[in-house]
Amino acid sequence: MAQERRTTGLGRVLVALYAVFAVAAVSRAAVQIATEFHVAPVAYLLSAFAGVVYVLATVGLGRSGERWRRVAWVACTVELVGVLAVGTLSLTDPAAFPDAAVWSRYGSGYGYVPLVLPVLGLVYLRREARAARTR
Amino acid sequence: MSGLLVAVLSLLALVMAGWAVVVVARDRRVGRATLAGLGVVELAVLAVTVDGFAALAGGTRPVETATSVAYLVVAPFVLPAATLWALTDRSRPSPLVLVVACLAVVVIAYRAFLLFAVTQ
């Protein structure tokens, strides 16, 4: 395995963005589930799930090494699929989402960052994987 | 919660975000001047936090009280965390972490402001 190397440079900016979203999504879901779970259980559970995925992506991108890169890769992919699926569902079947989740309407409530973030993450991981191969 | 205070904080944070971009563009690292600037923004964050808690103590009850308190509690930690990060990583783009943090602070303050506007 390649030598342990901490994520530096632009990768760190990405990790910082992910960290913000991890904190935001987890705390928001925690509050919603604790105080008003009955209002929109699907949306809130989804937010909680999204939060966990963001945490995994944050840690995965922040650590180096093959295993963490794979964790980050899976997390980013799940995120991209999630934001696309939930985004589409929230537009075609709004009744299922009475209250907004992080991924509702392709993350428009969060300036579409939830849509852009996994793409950036995957691009970064691809670049890292290439760099690791040539090292 | 004071809208003026939130506006001042947002302005300061945006200036600081621009500053961080300039630091990266000129291939500099986070220095004393940048730290002083961050200190000023952090003071504004603390002012907003104190203002929010004062409003809560004064009887203002936002509909989403728990969320509002969470925003106020998290806000003061964002900039110190990012600063530490930018200082420990000496690579060229590391000050961009400060841009993320400054924008996050603006969003947090604005969201808290909106939450406090809807009271029970």
mmCIF file of C-alpha atoms in Angstrom:
data_model
loop_
_atom_site.group_PDB
_atom_site.id
_atom_site.type_symbol
_atom_site.label_atom_id
_atom_site.label_comp_id
_atom_site.label_asym_id
_atom_site.label_seq_id
_atom_site.Cartn_x
_atom_site.Cartn_y
_atom_site.Cartn_z
ATOM 1 C CA MET A 1 0.000 0.000 0.000
ATOM 2 C CA ALA A 2 1.111 3.532 -0.673
ATOM 3 C CA GLN A 3 2.653 5.397 2.194
ATOM 4 C CA GLU A 4 0.281 7.169 4.575
ATOM 5 C CA ARG A 5 -0.244 10.676 3.380
ATOM 6 C CA ARG A 6 -2.589 13.218 4.865
ATOM 7 C CA THR A 7 -5.060 14.905 2.599
ATOM 8 C CA THR A 8 -3.669 18.280 1.659
ATOM 9 C CA GLY A 9 -4.437 21.235 -0.527
ATOM 10 C CA LEU A 10 -7.676 21.379 -2.440
ATOM 11 C CA GLY A 11 -8.715 18.051 -0.987
ATOM 12 C CA ARG A 12 -8.849 19.726 2.402
ATOM 13 C CA VAL A 13 -11.257 22.366 1.121
ATOM 14 C CA LEU A 14 -13.470 19.553 -0.016
ATOM 15 C CA VAL A 15 -13.176 17.867 3.370
ATOM 16 C CA ALA A 16 -14.055 21.176 5.049
ATOM 17 C CA LEU A 17 -17.176 21.511 2.907
ATOM 18 C CA TYR A 18 -18.127 17.946 3.730
ATOM 19 C CA ALA A 19 -17.510 18.557 7.428
ATOM 20 C CA VAL A 20 -19.885 21.534 7.380
ATOM 21 C CA PHE A 21 -22.539 19.425 5.706
ATOM 22 C CA ALA A 22 -21.963 16.494 8.028
ATOM 23 C CA VAL A 23 -22.459 18.684 11.097
ATOM 24 C CA ALA A 24 -25.445 20.472 9.570
ATOM 25 C CA ALA A 25 -27.240 17.341 8.366
ATOM 26 C CA VAL A 26 -26.612 15.277 11.501
ATOM 27 C CA SER A 27 -27.646 18.008 13.924
ATOM 28 C CA ARG A 28 -30.678 18.984 11.885
ATOM 29 C CA ALA A 29 -31.864 15.392 11.669
ATOM 30 C CA ALA A 30 -31.198 14.856 15.382
ATOM 31 C CA VAL A 31 -33.343 17.852 16.299
ATOM 32 C CA GLN A 32 -36.129 16.891 13.890
ATOM 33 C CA ILE A 33 -36.266 13.267 14.990
ATOM 34 C CA ALA A 34 -36.139 14.204 18.658
ATOM 35 C CA THR A 35 -38.832 16.879 18.534
ATOM 36 C CA GLU A 36 -41.223 16.239 15.654
ATOM 37 C CA PHE A 37 -40.611 12.800 14.230
ATOM 38 C CA HIS A 38 -44.305 12.201 13.472
ATOM 39 C CA VAL A 39 -44.540 15.167 11.075
ATOM 40 C CA ALA A 40 -42.408 13.704 8.288
ATOM 41 C CA PRO A 41 -40.670 10.483 9.346
ATOM 42 C CA VAL A 42 -39.445 9.670 5.843
ATOM 43 C CA ALA A 43 -37.834 13.048 5.282
ATOM 44 C CA TYR A 44 -36.208 13.078 8.709
ATOM 45 C CA LEU A 45 -34.860 9.544 8.510
ATOM 46 C CA LEU A 46 -33.508 10.416 5.103
ATOM 47 C CA SER A 47 -31.802 13.485 6.520
ATOM 48 C CA ALA A 48 -30.270 11.332 9.238
ATOM 49 C CA PHE A 49 -29.066 8.848 6.641
ATOM 50 C CA ALA A 50 -27.666 11.682 4.523
ATOM 51 C CA GLY A 51 -25.881 12.968 7.625
ATOM 52 C CA VAL A 52 -24.235 9.598 8.259
ATOM 53 C CA VAL A 53 -23.141 9.397 4.616
ATOM 54 C CA TYR A 54 -21.641 12.901 4.857
ATOM 55 C CA VAL A 55 -19.730 11.892 7.974
ATOM 56 C CA LEU A 56 -18.358 8.815 6.190
ATOM 57 C CA ALA A 57 -17.418 10.906 3.155
ATOM 58 C CA THR A 58 -15.718 13.495 5.372
ATOM 59 C CA VAL A 59 -13.623 10.903 7.164
ATOM 60 C CA GLY A 60 -12.983 8.928 3.988
ATOM 61 C CA LEU A 61 -11.742 11.958 2.073
ATOM 62 C CA GLY A 62 -9.776 13.236 5.048
ATOM 63 C CA ARG A 63 -7.864 10.008 5.580
ATOM 64 C CA SER A 64 -5.486 8.562 3.069
ATOM 65 C CA GLY A 65 -4.947 4.995 2.052
ATOM 66 C CA GLU A 66 -6.798 2.610 -0.177
ATOM 67 C CA ARG A 67 -9.453 1.557 2.332
ATOM 68 C CA TRP A 68 -10.541 5.078 3.240
ATOM 69 C CA ARG A 69 -10.552 6.063 -0.384
ATOM 70 C CA ARG A 70 -12.977 3.229 -1.026
ATOM 71 C CA VAL A 71 -15.187 4.378 1.875
ATOM 72 C CA ALA A 72 -15.186 7.902 0.433
ATOM 73 C CA TRP A 73 -15.924 6.570 -3.017
ATOM 74 C CA VAL A 74 -18.934 4.586 -1.809
ATOM 75 C CA ALA A 75 -20.181 7.521 0.291
ATOM 76 C CA CYS A 76 -19.923 9.978 -2.606
ATOM 77 C CA THR A 77 -21.659 7.572 -4.960
ATOM 78 C CA VAL A 78 -24.491 6.928 -2.484
ATOM 79 C CA GLU A 79 -24.802 10.680 -2.107
ATOM 80 C CA LEU A 80 -25.005 11.348 -5.821
ATOM 81 C CA VAL A 81 -27.573 8.583 -6.316
ATOM 82 C CA GLY A 82 -29.461 9.793 -3.239
ATOM 83 C CA VAL A 83 -29.647 13.427 -4.249
ATOM 84 C CA LEU A 84 -30.747 12.483 -7.772
ATOM 85 C CA ALA A 85 -33.344 9.945 -6.618
ATOM 86 C CA VAL A 86 -34.755 12.008 -3.764
ATOM 87 C CA GLY A 87 -34.593 15.168 -5.838
ATOM 88 C CA THR A 88 -36.645 13.557 -8.589
ATOM 89 C CA LEU A 89 -39.080 11.925 -6.129
ATOM 90 C CA SER A 90 -39.636 15.167 -4.245
ATOM 91 C CA LEU A 91 -40.677 16.830 -7.498
ATOM 92 C CA THR A 92 -42.871 14.019 -8.836
ATOM 93 C CA ASP A 93 -44.383 12.970 -5.485
ATOM 94 C CA PRO A 94 -44.301 16.017 -3.183
ATOM 95 C CA ALA A 95 -46.806 14.373 -0.788
ATOM 96 C CA ALA A 96 -44.100 11.965 0.379
ATOM 97 C CA PHE A 97 -41.971 14.920 1.449
ATOM 98 C CA PRO A 98 -44.146 17.327 3.436
ATOM 99 C CA ASP A 99 -41.015 18.780 5.022
ATOM 100 C CA ALA A 100 -37.742 19.324 3.227
ATOM 101 C CA ALA A 101 -34.850 16.896 3.575
ATOM 102 C CA VAL A 102 -31.286 17.785 2.650
ATOM 103 C CA TRP A 103 -31.702 16.087 -0.699
ATOM 104 C CA SER A 104 -35.166 17.412 -1.576
ATOM 105 C CA ARG A 105 -35.417 19.197 -4.910
ATOM 106 C CA TYR A 106 -31.791 18.304 -5.696
ATOM 107 C CA GLY A 107 -30.646 20.179 -2.606
ATOM 108 C CA SER A 108 -31.969 23.541 -3.777
ATOM 109 C CA GLY A 109 -32.529 24.541 -0.136
ATOM 110 C CA TYR A 110 -28.772 24.325 0.296
ATOM 111 C CA GLY A 111 -27.781 26.143 -2.876
ATOM 112 C CA TYR A 112 -27.472 22.833 -4.774
ATOM 113 C CA VAL A 113 -24.288 22.124 -2.849
ATOM 114 C CA PRO A 114 -25.552 18.581 -2.073
ATOM 115 C CA LEU A 115 -25.621 17.945 -5.819
ATOM 116 C CA VAL A 116 -22.236 19.473 -6.591
ATOM 117 C CA LEU A 117 -20.360 18.040 -3.602
ATOM 118 C CA PRO A 118 -20.446 14.335 -4.538
ATOM 119 C CA VAL A 119 -19.387 15.165 -8.104
ATOM 120 C CA LEU A 120 -16.395 17.117 -6.796
ATOM 121 C CA GLY A 121 -15.672 14.300 -4.369
ATOM 122 C CA LEU A 122 -15.660 11.670 -7.110
ATOM 123 C CA VAL A 123 -13.492 13.810 -9.393
ATOM 124 C CA TYR A 124 -11.034 14.321 -6.553
ATOM 125 C CA LEU A 125 -10.952 10.602 -5.698
ATOM 126 C CA ARG A 126 -10.313 9.720 -9.319
ATOM 127 C CA ARG A 127 -7.429 12.144 -9.459
ATOM 128 C CA GLU A 128 -6.016 10.800 -6.215
ATOM 129 C CA ALA A 129 -6.281 7.217 -7.437
ATOM 130 C CA ARG A 130 -4.378 8.140 -10.586
ATOM 131 C CA ALA A 131 -1.688 9.939 -8.627
ATOM 132 C CA ALA A 132 -1.349 6.909 -6.354
ATOM 133 C CA ARG A 133 -0.880 4.627 -9.338
ATOM 134 C CA THR A 134 1.957 6.683 -10.787
ATOM 135 C CA ARG A 135 3.707 7.099 -7.425
ATOM 136 C CA MET B 1 -32.107 39.018 17.299
ATOM 137 C CA SER B 2 -30.436 42.048 15.761
ATOM 138 C CA GLY B 3 -30.539 42.083 11.979
ATOM 139 C CA LEU B 4 -27.909 44.800 11.929
ATOM 140 C CA LEU B 5 -25.504 42.592 13.866
ATOM 141 C CA VAL B 6 -26.064 39.701 11.462
ATOM 142 C CA ALA B 7 -25.534 42.065 8.515
ATOM 143 C CA VAL B 8 -22.276 43.381 9.989
ATOM 144 C CA LEU B 9 -21.060 39.846 10.665
ATOM 145 C CA SER B 10 -21.959 38.757 7.130
ATOM 146 C CA LEU B 11 -20.092 41.705 5.645
ATOM 147 C CA LEU B 12 -16.978 41.077 7.762
ATOM 148 C CA ALA B 13 -17.048 37.351 7.004
ATOM 149 C CA LEU B 14 -17.408 37.958 3.266
ATOM 150 C CA VAL B 15 -14.494 40.409 3.323
ATOM 151 C CA MET B 16 -12.446 37.785 5.159
ATOM 152 C CA ALA B 17 -13.443 35.137 2.612
ATOM 153 C CA GLY B 18 -12.243 37.439 -0.166
ATOM 154 C CA TRP B 19 -9.041 38.038 1.780
ATOM 155 C CA ALA B 20 -8.408 34.300 2.004
ATOM 156 C CA VAL B 21 -8.815 34.010 -1.758
ATOM 157 C CA VAL B 22 -6.267 36.808 -2.227
ATOM 158 C CA VAL B 23 -3.860 35.026 0.133
ATOM 159 C CA VAL B 24 -4.073 31.916 -2.030
ATOM 160 C CA ALA B 25 -3.851 33.876 -5.280
ATOM 161 C CA ARG B 26 -0.655 35.590 -4.108
ATOM 162 C CA ASP B 27 0.744 32.273 -2.916
ATOM 163 C CA ARG B 28 1.023 33.449 0.680
ATOM 164 C CA ARG B 29 0.255 31.596 3.882
ATOM 165 C CA VAL B 30 -1.967 32.533 6.786
ATOM 166 C CA GLY B 31 -0.043 35.224 8.647
ATOM 167 C CA ARG B 32 -0.549 37.566 11.546
ATOM 168 C CA ALA B 33 -2.717 40.034 9.592
ATOM 169 C CA THR B 34 -5.041 37.253 8.458
ATOM 170 C CA LEU B 35 -5.303 35.969 12.013
ATOM 171 C CA ALA B 36 -6.197 39.467 13.237
ATOM 172 C CA GLY B 37 -8.907 39.684 10.577
ATOM 173 C CA LEU B 38 -10.252 36.293 11.614
ATOM 174 C CA GLY B 39 -10.237 37.495 15.221
ATOM 175 C CA VAL B 40 -12.459 40.434 14.265
ATOM 176 C CA VAL B 41 -14.919 38.149 12.467
ATOM 177 C CA GLU B 42 -14.925 35.763 15.442
ATOM 178 C CA LEU B 43 -15.762 38.699 17.747
ATOM 179 C CA ALA B 44 -18.725 39.491 15.512
ATOM 180 C CA VAL B 45 -19.772 35.813 15.696
ATOM 181 C CA LEU B 46 -19.592 35.949 19.482
ATOM 182 C CA ALA B 47 -21.641 39.162 19.460
ATOM 183 C CA VAL B 48 -24.362 37.438 17.402
ATOM 184 C CA THR B 49 -24.264 34.408 19.705
ATOM 185 C CA VAL B 50 -24.563 36.539 22.847
ATOM 186 C CA ASP B 51 -27.341 38.533 21.192
ATOM 187 C CA GLY B 52 -29.199 35.313 20.386
ATOM 188 C CA PHE B 53 -28.883 33.913 23.896
ATOM 189 C CA ALA B 54 -29.894 37.291 25.344
ATOM 190 C CA ALA B 55 -33.030 37.154 23.193
ATOM 191 C CA LEU B 56 -33.750 33.644 24.494
ATOM 192 C CA ALA B 57 -33.186 34.791 28.079
ATOM 193 C CA GLY B 58 -35.440 37.765 27.377
ATOM 194 C CA GLY B 59 -38.339 35.480 26.534
ATOM 195 C CA THR B 60 -38.097 35.175 22.740
ATOM 196 C CA ARG B 61 -39.180 31.659 21.818
ATOM 197 C CA PRO B 62 -38.432 30.691 18.214
ATOM 198 C CA VAL B 63 -40.743 27.989 16.858
ATOM 199 C CA GLU B 64 -37.703 25.782 16.337
ATOM 200 C CA THR B 65 -36.003 26.568 19.625
ATOM 201 C CA ALA B 66 -33.741 23.501 19.653
ATOM 202 C CA THR B 67 -32.446 24.201 16.152
ATOM 203 C CA SER B 68 -31.892 27.862 16.978
ATOM 204 C CA VAL B 69 -29.867 26.996 20.074
ATOM 205 C CA ALA B 70 -27.863 24.467 18.049
ATOM 206 C CA TYR B 71 -26.946 27.169 15.528
ATOM 207 C CA LEU B 72 -25.855 29.541 18.288
ATOM 208 C CA VAL B 73 -23.762 26.854 19.998
ATOM 209 C CA VAL B 74 -22.014 25.679 16.813
ATOM 210 C CA ALA B 75 -21.300 29.141 15.369
ATOM 211 C CA PRO B 76 -18.320 30.158 17.569
ATOM 212 C CA PHE B 77 -16.413 26.939 16.805
ATOM 213 C CA VAL B 78 -16.427 27.124 13.013
ATOM 214 C CA LEU B 79 -13.744 29.781 12.514
ATOM 215 C CA PRO B 80 -11.301 28.518 15.193
ATOM 216 C CA ALA B 81 -11.517 25.008 13.728
ATOM 217 C CA ALA B 82 -10.873 26.246 10.189
ATOM 218 C CA THR B 83 -8.044 28.518 11.358
ATOM 219 C CA LEU B 84 -6.316 25.647 13.126
ATOM 220 C CA TRP B 85 -6.731 23.629 9.974
ATOM 221 C CA ALA B 86 -5.287 26.329 7.720
ATOM 222 C CA LEU B 87 -2.337 26.760 10.072
ATOM 223 C CA THR B 88 -1.438 23.084 10.311
ATOM 224 C CA ASP B 89 -1.613 22.541 6.551
ATOM 225 C CA ARG B 90 0.986 24.706 4.846
ATOM 226 C CA SER B 91 0.043 23.788 1.313
ATOM 227 C CA ARG B 92 -0.891 26.608 -1.012
ATOM 228 C CA PRO B 93 -4.693 26.202 -1.182
ATOM 229 C CA SER B 94 -5.088 25.613 2.563
ATOM 230 C CA PRO B 95 -6.418 29.156 3.287
ATOM 231 C CA LEU B 96 -9.392 28.260 1.060
ATOM 232 C CA VAL B 97 -10.656 26.317 4.070
ATOM 233 C CA LEU B 98 -11.199 29.750 5.615
ATOM 234 C CA VAL B 99 -13.469 30.682 2.696
ATOM 235 C CA VAL B 100 -15.630 27.653 3.439
ATOM 236 C CA ALA B 101 -15.706 28.554 7.139
ATOM 237 C CA CYS B 102 -16.527 32.232 6.518
ATOM 238 C CA LEU B 103 -19.389 31.335 4.178
ATOM 239 C CA ALA B 104 -20.606 28.740 6.679
ATOM 240 C CA VAL B 105 -20.623 31.405 9.403
ATOM 241 C CA VAL B 106 -22.697 33.710 7.198
ATOM 242 C CA VAL B 107 -25.187 30.926 6.464
ATOM 243 C CA ILE B 108 -25.387 29.963 10.152
ATOM 244 C CA ALA B 109 -25.953 33.560 11.270
ATOM 245 C CA TYR B 110 -28.545 34.194 8.571
ATOM 246 C CA ARG B 111 -30.367 30.937 9.311
ATOM 247 C CA ALA B 112 -30.376 31.729 13.037
ATOM 248 C CA PHE B 113 -31.735 35.178 12.226
ATOM 249 C CA LEU B 114 -34.562 33.662 10.171
ATOM 250 C CA LEU B 115 -35.327 31.127 12.905
ATOM 251 C CA PHE B 116 -35.515 33.849 15.545
ATOM 252 C CA ALA B 117 -37.886 35.842 13.357
ATOM 253 C CA VAL B 118 -40.523 33.089 13.600
ATOM 254 C CA THR B 119 -41.567 33.019 17.237
ATOM 255 C CA GLN B 120 -44.328 31.189 19.067
#
